[in-house]
Structure formats: structure tokens, C-alpha cells
Coordinates of C-alpha atoms in Angstrom, one line a residue:
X10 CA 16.2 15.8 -2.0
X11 CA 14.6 15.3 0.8
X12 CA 13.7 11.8 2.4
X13 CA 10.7 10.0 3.8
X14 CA 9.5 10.8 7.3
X15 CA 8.4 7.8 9.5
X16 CA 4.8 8.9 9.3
X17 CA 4.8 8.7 5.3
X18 CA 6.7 5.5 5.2
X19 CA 4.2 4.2 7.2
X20 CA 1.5 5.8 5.6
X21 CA 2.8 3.9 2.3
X22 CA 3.2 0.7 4.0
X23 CA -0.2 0.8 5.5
X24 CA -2.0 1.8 2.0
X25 CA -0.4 -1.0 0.3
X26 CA -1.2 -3.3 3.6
X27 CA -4.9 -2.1 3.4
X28 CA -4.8 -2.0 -0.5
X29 CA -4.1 -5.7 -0.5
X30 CA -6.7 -7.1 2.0
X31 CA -9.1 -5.6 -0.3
X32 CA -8.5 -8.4 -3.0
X33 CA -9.6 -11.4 -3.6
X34 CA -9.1 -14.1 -1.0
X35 CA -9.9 -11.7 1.9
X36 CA -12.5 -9.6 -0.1
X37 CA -12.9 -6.9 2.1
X38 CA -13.8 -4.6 -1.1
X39 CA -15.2 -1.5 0.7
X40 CA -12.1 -0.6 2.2
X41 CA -10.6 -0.1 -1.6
X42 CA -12.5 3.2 -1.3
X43 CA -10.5 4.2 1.5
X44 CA -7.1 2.1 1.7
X45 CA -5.4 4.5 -1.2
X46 CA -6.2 7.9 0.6
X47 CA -3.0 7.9 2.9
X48 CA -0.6 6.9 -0.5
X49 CA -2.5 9.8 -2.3
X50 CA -2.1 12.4 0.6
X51 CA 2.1 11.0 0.5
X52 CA 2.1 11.5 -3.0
X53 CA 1.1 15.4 -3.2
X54 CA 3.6 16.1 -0.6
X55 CA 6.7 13.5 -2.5
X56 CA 7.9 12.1 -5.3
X57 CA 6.3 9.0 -6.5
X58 CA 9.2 6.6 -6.6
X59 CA 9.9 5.7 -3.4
X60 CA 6.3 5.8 -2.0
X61 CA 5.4 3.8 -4.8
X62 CA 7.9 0.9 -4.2
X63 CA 7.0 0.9 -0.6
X64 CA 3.4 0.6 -1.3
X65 CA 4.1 -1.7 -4.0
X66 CA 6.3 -4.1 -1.6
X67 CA 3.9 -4.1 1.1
X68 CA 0.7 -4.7 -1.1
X69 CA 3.0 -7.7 -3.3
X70 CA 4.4 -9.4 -0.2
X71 CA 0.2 -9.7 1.4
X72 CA -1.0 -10.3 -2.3
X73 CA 1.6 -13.2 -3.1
X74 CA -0.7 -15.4 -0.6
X75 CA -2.0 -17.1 -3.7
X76 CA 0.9 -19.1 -3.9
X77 CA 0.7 -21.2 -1.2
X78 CA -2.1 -23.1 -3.3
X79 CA 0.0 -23.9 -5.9

């Protein structure tokens, strides 16, 4: 097993980080098109577990924003 590189753990943070701005709230929908590219190009090359929790942190900790309205 081999483990993340910087670059991909990055790349995963930064999709999720990208991913996130694109819903509403912030609305920046065109960048949907492009936010998910960099997790894809991790995924060919990995596993999906750990790329997928990282880009599932990042985009839950933006997306949780929401909740300061309650």
C-alpha cells in the first residue's frame, strides 16, 4: 500500500474546497464543471477511500456553513 503524496492530498482537499463553493449560498455553479477534475485524476492513480474522506471532509466542513442560521 502505498500512501498519499502531498500533491494528491491536496489535490483532494482543493476539489472538495472548490466542490463546496459551488453550492448554494455561494453559487458559484460553473466551477462544478471543473472543481471534481483534480479528485478524478487522484482517483485513477489511488484507491478511493482515503481520497474520498479527504474530499468529503474538506467539502462537509465549507458546506456546514448553513448552520450558523439556525
Amino acid at each position: 500500500m502505498t500512501r498519499l503524496t502531498l500533491g494528491e492530498i491536496l489535490l483532494c482537499l482543493g476539489s472538495g474546497t472548490l466542490t463546496a463553493l459551488a453550492m448554494p449560498g455561494i453559487d458559484w455553479m460553473p466551477l462544478v464543471a471543473f472543481s471534481l477534475i483534480p479528485f478524478f485524476y487522484v482517483l485513477e492513480r489511488r484507491r478511493g477511500m482515503v481520497p474520498g474522506l479527504l474530499f468529503g471532509i474538506a467539502f462537509f466542513a465549507i458546506d456546514l456553513r448553513w448552520m450558523i442560521s439556525l
